[in-house]
CSV table of C-alpha atoms in Angstrom, one decimal:
chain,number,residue,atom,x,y,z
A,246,UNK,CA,33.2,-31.3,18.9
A,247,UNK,CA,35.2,-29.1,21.4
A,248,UNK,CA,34.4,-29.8,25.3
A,249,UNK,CA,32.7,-26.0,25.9
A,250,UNK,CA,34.5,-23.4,27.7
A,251,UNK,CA,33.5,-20.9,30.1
A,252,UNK,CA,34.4,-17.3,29.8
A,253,UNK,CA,31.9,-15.2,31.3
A,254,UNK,CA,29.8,-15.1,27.7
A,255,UNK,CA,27.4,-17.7,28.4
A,256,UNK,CA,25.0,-18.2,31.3
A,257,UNK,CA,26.4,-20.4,33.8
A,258,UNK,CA,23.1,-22.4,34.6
A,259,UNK,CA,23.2,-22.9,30.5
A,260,UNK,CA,27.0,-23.3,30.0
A,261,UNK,CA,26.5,-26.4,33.3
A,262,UNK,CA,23.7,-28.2,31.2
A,263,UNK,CA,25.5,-28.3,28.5
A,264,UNK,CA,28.9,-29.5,29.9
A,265,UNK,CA,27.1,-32.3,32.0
A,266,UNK,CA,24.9,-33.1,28.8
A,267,UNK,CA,28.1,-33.5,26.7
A,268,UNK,CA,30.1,-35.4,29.4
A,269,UNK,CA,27.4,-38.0,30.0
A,270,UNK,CA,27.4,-38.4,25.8
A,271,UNK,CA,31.2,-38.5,25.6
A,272,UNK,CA,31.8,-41.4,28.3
A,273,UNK,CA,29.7,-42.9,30.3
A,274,UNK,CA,32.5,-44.5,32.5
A,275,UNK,CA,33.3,-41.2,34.2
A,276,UNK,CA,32.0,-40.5,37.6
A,277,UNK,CA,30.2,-37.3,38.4
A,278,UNK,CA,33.0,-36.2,40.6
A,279,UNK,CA,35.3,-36.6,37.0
A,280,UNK,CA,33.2,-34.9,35.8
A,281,UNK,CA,33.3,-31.6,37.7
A,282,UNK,CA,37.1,-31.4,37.6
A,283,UNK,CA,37.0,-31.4,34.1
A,284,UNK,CA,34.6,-28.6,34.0
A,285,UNK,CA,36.7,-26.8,36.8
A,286,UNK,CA,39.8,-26.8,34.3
A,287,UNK,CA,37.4,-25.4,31.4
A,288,UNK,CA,36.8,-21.9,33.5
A,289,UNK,CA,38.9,-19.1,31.9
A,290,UNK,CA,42.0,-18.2,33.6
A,291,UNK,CA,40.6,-14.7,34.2
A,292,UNK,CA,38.0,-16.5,36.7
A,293,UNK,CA,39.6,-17.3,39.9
A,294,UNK,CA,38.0,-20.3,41.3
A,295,UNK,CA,38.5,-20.7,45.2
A,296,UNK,CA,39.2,-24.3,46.4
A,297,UNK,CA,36.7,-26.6,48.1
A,298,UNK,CA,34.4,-26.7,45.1
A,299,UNK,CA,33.1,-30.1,45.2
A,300,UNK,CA,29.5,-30.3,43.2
A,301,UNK,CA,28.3,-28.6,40.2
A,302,UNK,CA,26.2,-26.2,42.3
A,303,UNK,CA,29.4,-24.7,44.4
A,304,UNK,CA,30.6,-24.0,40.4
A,305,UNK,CA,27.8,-22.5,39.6
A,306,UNK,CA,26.9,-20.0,42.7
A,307,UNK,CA,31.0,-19.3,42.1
A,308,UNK,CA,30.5,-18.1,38.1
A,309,UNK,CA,27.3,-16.2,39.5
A,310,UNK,CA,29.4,-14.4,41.9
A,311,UNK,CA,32.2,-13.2,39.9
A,312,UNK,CA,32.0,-9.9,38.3
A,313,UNK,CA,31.9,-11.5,34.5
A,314,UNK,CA,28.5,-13.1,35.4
A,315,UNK,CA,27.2,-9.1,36.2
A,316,UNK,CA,28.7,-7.5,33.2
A,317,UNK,CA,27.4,-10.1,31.4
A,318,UNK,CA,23.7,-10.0,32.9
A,319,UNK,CA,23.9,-6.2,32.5
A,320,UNK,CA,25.0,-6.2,29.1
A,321,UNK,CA,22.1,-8.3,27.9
A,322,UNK,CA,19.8,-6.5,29.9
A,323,UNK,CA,20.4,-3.1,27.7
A,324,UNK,CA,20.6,-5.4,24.7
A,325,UNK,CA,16.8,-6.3,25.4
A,326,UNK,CA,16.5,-2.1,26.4
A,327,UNK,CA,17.6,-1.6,22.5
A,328,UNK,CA,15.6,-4.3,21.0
A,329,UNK,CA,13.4,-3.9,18.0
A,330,UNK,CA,10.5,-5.8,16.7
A,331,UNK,CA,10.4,-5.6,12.8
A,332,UNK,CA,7.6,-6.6,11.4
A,333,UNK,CA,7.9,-9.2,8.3
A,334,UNK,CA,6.3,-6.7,5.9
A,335,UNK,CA,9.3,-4.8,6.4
A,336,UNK,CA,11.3,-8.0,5.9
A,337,UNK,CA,11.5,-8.9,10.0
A,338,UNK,CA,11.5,-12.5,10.8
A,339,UNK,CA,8.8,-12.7,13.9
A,340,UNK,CA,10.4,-16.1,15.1
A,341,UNK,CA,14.2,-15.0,15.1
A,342,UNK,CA,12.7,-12.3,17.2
A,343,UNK,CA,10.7,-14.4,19.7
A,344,UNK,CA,13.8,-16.7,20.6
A,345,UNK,CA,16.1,-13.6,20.9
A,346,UNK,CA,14.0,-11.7,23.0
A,347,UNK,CA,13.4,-15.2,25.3
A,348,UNK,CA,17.0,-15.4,25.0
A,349,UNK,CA,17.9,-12.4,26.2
A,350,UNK,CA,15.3,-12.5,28.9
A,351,UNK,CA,17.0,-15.5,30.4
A,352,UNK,CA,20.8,-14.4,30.0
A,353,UNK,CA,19.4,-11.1,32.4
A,354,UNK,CA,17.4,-13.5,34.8
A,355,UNK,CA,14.6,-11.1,34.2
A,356,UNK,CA,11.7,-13.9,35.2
A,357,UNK,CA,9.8,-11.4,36.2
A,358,UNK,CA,6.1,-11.1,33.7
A,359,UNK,CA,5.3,-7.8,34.2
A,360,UNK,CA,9.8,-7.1,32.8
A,361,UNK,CA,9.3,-9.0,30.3
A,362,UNK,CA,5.8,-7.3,29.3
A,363,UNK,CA,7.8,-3.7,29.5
A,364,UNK,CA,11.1,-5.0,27.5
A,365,UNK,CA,8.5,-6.4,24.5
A,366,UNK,CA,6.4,-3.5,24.5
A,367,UNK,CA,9.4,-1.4,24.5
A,368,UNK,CA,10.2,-3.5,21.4
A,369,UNK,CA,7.3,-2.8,19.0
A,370,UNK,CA,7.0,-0.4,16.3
A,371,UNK,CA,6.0,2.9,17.0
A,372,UNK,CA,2.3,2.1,15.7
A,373,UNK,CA,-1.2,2.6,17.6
A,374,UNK,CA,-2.6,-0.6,16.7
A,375,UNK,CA,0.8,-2.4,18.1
A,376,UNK,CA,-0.1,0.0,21.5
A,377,UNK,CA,-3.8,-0.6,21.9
A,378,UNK,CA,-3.5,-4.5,21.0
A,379,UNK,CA,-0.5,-4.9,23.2
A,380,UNK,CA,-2.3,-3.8,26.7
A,381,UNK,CA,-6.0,-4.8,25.5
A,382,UNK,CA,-4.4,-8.7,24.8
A,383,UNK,CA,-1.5,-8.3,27.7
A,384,UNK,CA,-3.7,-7.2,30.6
A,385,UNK,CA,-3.8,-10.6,32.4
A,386,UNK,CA,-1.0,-12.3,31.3
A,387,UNK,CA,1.0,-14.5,33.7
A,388,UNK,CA,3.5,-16.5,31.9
A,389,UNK,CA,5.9,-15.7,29.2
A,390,UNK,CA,4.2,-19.0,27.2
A,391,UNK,CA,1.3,-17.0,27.4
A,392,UNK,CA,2.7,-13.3,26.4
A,393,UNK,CA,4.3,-15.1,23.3
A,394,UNK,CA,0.9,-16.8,22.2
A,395,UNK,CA,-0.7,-13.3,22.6
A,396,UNK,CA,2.2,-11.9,20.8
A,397,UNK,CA,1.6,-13.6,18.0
A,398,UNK,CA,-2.0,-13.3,18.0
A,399,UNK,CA,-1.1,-9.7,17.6
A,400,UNK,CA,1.3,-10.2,14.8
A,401,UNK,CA,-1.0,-12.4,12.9
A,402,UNK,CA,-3.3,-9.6,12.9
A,403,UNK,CA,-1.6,-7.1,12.1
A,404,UNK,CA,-0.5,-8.8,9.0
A,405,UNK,CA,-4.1,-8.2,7.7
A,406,UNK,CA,-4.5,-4.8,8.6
A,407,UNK,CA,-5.7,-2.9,5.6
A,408,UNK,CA,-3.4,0.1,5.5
A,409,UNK,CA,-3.2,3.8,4.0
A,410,UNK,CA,-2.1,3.3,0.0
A,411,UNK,CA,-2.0,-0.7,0.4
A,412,UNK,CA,-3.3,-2.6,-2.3
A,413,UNK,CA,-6.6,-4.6,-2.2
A,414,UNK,CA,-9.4,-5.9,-4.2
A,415,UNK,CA,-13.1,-6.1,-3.8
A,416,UNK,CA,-15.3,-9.3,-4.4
A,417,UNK,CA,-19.0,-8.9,-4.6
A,418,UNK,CA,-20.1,-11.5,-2.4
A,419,UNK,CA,-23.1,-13.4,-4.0
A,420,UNK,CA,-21.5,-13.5,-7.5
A,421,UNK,CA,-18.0,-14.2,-6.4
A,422,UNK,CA,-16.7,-11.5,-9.2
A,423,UNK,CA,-14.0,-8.6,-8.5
A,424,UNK,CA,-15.2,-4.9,-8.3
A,425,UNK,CA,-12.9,-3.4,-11.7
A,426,UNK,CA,-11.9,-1.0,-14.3
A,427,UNK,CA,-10.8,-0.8,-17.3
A,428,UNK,CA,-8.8,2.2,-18.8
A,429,UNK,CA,-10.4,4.2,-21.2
A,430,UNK,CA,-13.2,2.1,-21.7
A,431,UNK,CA,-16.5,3.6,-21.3
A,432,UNK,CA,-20.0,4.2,-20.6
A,433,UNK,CA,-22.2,4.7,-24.0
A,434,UNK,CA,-25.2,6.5,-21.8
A,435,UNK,CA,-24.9,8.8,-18.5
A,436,UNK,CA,-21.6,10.2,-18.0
A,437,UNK,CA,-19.4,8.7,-20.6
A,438,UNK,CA,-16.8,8.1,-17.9
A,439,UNK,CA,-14.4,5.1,-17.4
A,440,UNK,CA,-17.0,2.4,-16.9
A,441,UNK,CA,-16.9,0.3,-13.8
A,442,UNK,CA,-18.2,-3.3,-13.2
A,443,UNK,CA,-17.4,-6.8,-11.8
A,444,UNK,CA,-16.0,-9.4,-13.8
A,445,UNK,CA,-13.2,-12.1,-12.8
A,446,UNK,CA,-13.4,-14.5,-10.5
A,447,UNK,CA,-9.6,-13.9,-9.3
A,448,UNK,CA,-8.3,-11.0,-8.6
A,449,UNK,CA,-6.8,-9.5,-12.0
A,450,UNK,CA,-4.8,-6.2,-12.5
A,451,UNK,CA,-8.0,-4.4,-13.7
A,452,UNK,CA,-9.8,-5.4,-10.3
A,453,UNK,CA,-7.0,-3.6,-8.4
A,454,UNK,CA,-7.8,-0.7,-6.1
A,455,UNK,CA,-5.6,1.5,-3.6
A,456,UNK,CA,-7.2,2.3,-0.8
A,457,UNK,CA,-6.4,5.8,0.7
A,458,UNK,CA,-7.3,7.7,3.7
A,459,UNK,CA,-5.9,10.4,6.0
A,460,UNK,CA,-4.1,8.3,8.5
A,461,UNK,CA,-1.9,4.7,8.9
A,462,UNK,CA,-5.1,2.6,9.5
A,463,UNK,CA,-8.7,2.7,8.9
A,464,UNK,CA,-11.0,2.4,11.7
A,465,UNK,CA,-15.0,1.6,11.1
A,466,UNK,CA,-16.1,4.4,13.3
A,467,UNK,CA,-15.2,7.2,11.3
A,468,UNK,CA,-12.9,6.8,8.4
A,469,UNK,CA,-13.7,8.4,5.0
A,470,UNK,CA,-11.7,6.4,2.1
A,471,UNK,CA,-10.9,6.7,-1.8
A,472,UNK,CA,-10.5,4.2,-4.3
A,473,UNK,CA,-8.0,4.5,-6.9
A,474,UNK,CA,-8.0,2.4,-9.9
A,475,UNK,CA,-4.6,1.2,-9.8
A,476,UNK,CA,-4.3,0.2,-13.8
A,477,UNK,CA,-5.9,3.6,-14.7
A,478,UNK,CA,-4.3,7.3,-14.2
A,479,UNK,CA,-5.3,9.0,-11.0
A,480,UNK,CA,-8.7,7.8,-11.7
A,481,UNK,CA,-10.9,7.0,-8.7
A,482,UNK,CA,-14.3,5.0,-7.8
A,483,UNK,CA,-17.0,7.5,-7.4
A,484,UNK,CA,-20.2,9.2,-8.9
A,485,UNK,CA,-21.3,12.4,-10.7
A,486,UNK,CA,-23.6,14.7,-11.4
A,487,UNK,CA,-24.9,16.7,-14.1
A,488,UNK,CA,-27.8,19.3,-15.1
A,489,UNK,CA,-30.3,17.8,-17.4
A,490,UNK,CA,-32.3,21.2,-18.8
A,491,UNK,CA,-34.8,20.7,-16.0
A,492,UNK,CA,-32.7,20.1,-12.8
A,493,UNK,CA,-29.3,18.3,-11.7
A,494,UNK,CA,-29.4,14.7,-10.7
A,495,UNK,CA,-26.6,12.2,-10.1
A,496,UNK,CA,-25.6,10.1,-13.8
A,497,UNK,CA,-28.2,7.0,-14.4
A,498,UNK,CA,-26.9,3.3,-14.4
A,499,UNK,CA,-26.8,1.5,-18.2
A,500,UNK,CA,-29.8,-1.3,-17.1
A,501,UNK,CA,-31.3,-0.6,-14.2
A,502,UNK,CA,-31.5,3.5,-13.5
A,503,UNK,CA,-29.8,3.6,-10.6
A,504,UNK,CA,-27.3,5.8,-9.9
A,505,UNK,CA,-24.0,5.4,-12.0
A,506,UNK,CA,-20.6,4.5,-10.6
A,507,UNK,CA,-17.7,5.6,-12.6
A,508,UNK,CA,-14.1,5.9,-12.4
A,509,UNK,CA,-12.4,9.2,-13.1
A,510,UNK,CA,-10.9,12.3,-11.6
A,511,UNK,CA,-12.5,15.6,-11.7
A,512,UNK,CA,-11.9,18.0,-9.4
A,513,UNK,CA,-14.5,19.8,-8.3
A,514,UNK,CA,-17.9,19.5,-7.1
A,515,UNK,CA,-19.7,17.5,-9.3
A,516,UNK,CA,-17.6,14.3,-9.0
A,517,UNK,CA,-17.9,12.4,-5.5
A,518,UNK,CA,-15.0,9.7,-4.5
A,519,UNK,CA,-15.1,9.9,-0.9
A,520,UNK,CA,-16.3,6.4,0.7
A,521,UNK,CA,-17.5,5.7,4.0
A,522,UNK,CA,-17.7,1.9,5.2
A,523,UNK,CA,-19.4,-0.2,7.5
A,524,UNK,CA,-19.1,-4.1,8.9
A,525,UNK,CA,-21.5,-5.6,6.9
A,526,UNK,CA,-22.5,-8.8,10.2
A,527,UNK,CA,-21.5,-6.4,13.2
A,528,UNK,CA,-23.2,-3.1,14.2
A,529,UNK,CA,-20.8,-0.7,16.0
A,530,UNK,CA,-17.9,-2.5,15.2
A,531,UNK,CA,-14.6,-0.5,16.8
A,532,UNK,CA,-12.3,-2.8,15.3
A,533,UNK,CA,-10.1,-1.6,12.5
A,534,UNK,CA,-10.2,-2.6,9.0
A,535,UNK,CA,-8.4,-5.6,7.4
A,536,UNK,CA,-8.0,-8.6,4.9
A,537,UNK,CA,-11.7,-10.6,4.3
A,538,UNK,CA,-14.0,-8.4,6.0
A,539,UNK,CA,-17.2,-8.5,4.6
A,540,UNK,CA,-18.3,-4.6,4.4
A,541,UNK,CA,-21.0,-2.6,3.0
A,542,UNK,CA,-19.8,0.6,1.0
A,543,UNK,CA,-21.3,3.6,0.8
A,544,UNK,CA,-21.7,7.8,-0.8
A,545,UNK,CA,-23.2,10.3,-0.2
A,546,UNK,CA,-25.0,12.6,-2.8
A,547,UNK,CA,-24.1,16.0,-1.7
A,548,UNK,CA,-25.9,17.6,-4.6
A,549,UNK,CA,-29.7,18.8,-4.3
A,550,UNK,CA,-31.7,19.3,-7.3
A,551,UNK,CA,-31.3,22.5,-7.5
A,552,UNK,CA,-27.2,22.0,-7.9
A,553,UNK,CA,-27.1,23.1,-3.9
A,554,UNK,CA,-24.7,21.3,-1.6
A,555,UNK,CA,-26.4,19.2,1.3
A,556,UNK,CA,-24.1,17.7,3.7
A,557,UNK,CA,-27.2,15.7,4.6
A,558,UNK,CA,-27.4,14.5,1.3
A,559,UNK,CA,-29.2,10.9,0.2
A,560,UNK,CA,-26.8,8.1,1.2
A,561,UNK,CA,-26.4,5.2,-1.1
A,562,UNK,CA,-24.8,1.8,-1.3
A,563,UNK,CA,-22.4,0.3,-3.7
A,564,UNK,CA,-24.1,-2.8,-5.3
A,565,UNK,CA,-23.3,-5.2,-8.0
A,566,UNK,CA,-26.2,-8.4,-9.2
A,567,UNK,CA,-26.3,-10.5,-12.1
A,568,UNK,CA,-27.9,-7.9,-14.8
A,569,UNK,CA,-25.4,-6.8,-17.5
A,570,UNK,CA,-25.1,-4.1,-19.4
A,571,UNK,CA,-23.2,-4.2,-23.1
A,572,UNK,CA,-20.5,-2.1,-24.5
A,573,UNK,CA,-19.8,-2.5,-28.0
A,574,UNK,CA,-19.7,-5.7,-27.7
A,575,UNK,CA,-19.0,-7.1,-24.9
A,576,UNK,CA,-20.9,-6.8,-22.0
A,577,UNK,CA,-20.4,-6.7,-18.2
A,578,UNK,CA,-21.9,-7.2,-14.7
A,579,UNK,CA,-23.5,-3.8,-14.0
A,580,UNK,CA,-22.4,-1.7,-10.6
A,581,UNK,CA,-24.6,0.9,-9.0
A,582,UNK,CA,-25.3,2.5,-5.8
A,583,UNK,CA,-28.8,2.8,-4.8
A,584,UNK,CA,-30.8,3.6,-1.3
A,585,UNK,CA,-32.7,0.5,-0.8
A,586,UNK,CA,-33.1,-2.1,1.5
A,587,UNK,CA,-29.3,-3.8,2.0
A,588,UNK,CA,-29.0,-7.2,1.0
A,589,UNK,CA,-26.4,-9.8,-0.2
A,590,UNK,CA,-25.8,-8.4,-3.3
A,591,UNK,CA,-24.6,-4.9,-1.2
A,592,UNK,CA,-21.8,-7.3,0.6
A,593,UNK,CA,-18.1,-6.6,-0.9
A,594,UNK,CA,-15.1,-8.7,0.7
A,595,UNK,CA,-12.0,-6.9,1.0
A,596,UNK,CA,-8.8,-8.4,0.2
A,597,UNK,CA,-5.7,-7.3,0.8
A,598,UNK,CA,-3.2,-7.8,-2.2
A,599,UNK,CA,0.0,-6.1,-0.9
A,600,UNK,CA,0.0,-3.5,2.2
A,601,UNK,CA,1.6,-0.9,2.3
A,602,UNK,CA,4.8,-0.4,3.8
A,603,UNK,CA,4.6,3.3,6.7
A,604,UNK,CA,8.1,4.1,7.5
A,605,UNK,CA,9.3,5.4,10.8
A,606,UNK,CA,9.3,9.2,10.1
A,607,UNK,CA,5.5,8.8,8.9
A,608,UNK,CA,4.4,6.7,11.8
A,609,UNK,CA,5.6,9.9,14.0
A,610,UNK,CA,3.7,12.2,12.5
């Protein structure tokens, strides 16, 4: 190994360590005085050294005075101004990140916590999650070791973030099996439609659902989401309704009379795939949704009896339990939605399978 030498591209406070570090390693029967003059005739030519120099700190304030030292704090000062945190969804790599930015931060001397707030806030993706967490978590902050930990906190999170168009699956709580669909299998009674019911303990590619709503991320105040089948073609979760010679009504469920979920796409008023959802353990919750929440899911039926719209239409839950219906035959765990009491068997866990990746131009928008 080289002895290392100084050329106005390395902190001097990092470039003395590392000379005295290597000195002390290399012989142990030089003095410390030896050691400075070898360190002295390791400065670049370009860096005029004035004489009288005789400790390691006269060095040091000498390479912090020359202009190299300012061009160089300067230039890694606009190199953390240009900085951008990508996030490993988008194939970033959170702790190459971390060490540059604390890198950078110490070639600048910018020691300051509120800096080094700005510069990694300036960092992050142009996202409003990445803004609200940032000052809600950064607020009281008052060391970088600190701001890092938060930092991560954030990036942890984010990771689990359900997004617009990712991919995620539902497990019914009590019975552990996956909300799913089949492809052109169907109901024998009430609509006919795709049939929809929960079956696999794992995650399979018939219990696969993408999630969509009309922003990046969904928030449980008010955020209205569809479910499409993702094995199936443009077919979505929902219900329908038809007219039975006497009056409409929404399509029964196979065992137990409830009202029949379905997956299918019609478009027009009859068919209703629009989901709202709710925390199923915290009222009011602000948060956003992501990964392993446990939520409640629910419709409304905007159909009267007399085939009349009514925006303040009956609102039921989505619900699976241990009755089955049969098909043929083979027979399945029976889903519904229904406007009792909620209970364990109205708990669904959402999982997120693969999330979906916004690019720049849509996050500007």
């Amino acid at each position: 190994m080289d002895l290392p030498k100084y050329n106005g591209n390395i902190h001097p406070d990092e470039w003395i360590n590392d000379i005295q570090k290597y000195l002390k390693l290399r012989n142990n029967n030089y003095t410390s005085n030896d050691h400075l003059e070898i360190a002295k005739t390791l400065v670049d030519t370009n860096i005029s050294l004035p004489t009288g120099i005789d400790s390691f700190e006269k060095l040091r304030n000498t390479l912090k005075e020359d202009i190299s030292f300012t061009i160089f704090k300067n230039t890694n000062e606009r190199k953390l101004q240009s900085l951008n945190y990508i996030p490993e969804s988008r194939g970033g790599d959170t702790s190459k990140f971390i060490s540059n930015f604390l890198k950078l931060c110490y070639n600048a001397e910018i020691n300051d916590i509120e800096e080094q707030k700005n510069y990694l806030f300036k960092s992050l993706p142009m996202s409003c999650y990445f803004s609200r967490e940032f000052y809600k978590k950064m607020e009281n902050m008052n060391s970088i070791n600190e701001l890092i930990k938060k930092f991560e906190d954030i990036v942890v999170e984010e990771s689990r973030l359900i997004k617009n168009e990712s991919i995620v699956a539902l497990k019914h709580v009590t019975t552990g099996k996956y909300l799913s669909s089949v492809e052109n299998v169907r109901y024998t009674s009430g609509t006919g439609f795709q049939l929809v019911f929960a079956e696999s303990p794992v995650p399979d590619p018939n219990s696969l659902w993408k999630i969509k709503f009309d922003k990046e991320l969904a928030t449980y105040t008010n955020t209205s989401i569809k479910l499409q089948h993702v094995k199936s073609s443009n077919k979505f979760l929902g219900i329908f309704y038809g007219y039975d010679g006497i009056k409409y009504d929404y399509y029964k469920s196979p065992s137990t009379n409830h009202t029949e979920v379905s997956c299918n796409f019609i478009n027009n008023g009859s068919w209703n795939d629009s989901w709202k959802f709710n925390h199923s353990k915290l009222e009011n919750n602000q948060r956003y949704l992501k990964s392993n929440d446990i939520i409640n899911l629910s419709i409304k039926k905007t159909i009267d009896y007399r085939g009349n719209f009514n925006q303040n239409g009956q609102v039921e839950f989505l619900r699976s339990h241990d009755i089955q219906f049969a098909v043929d035959n083979d027979t399945f765990q029976e889903v519904i939605c229904h406007n009792e009491r909620l209970g364990g068997n109205d708990e669904w866990c959402i999982e997120l399978i693969k999330q979906h990746i916004w690019s720049i131009d849509a996050l500007q928008q």
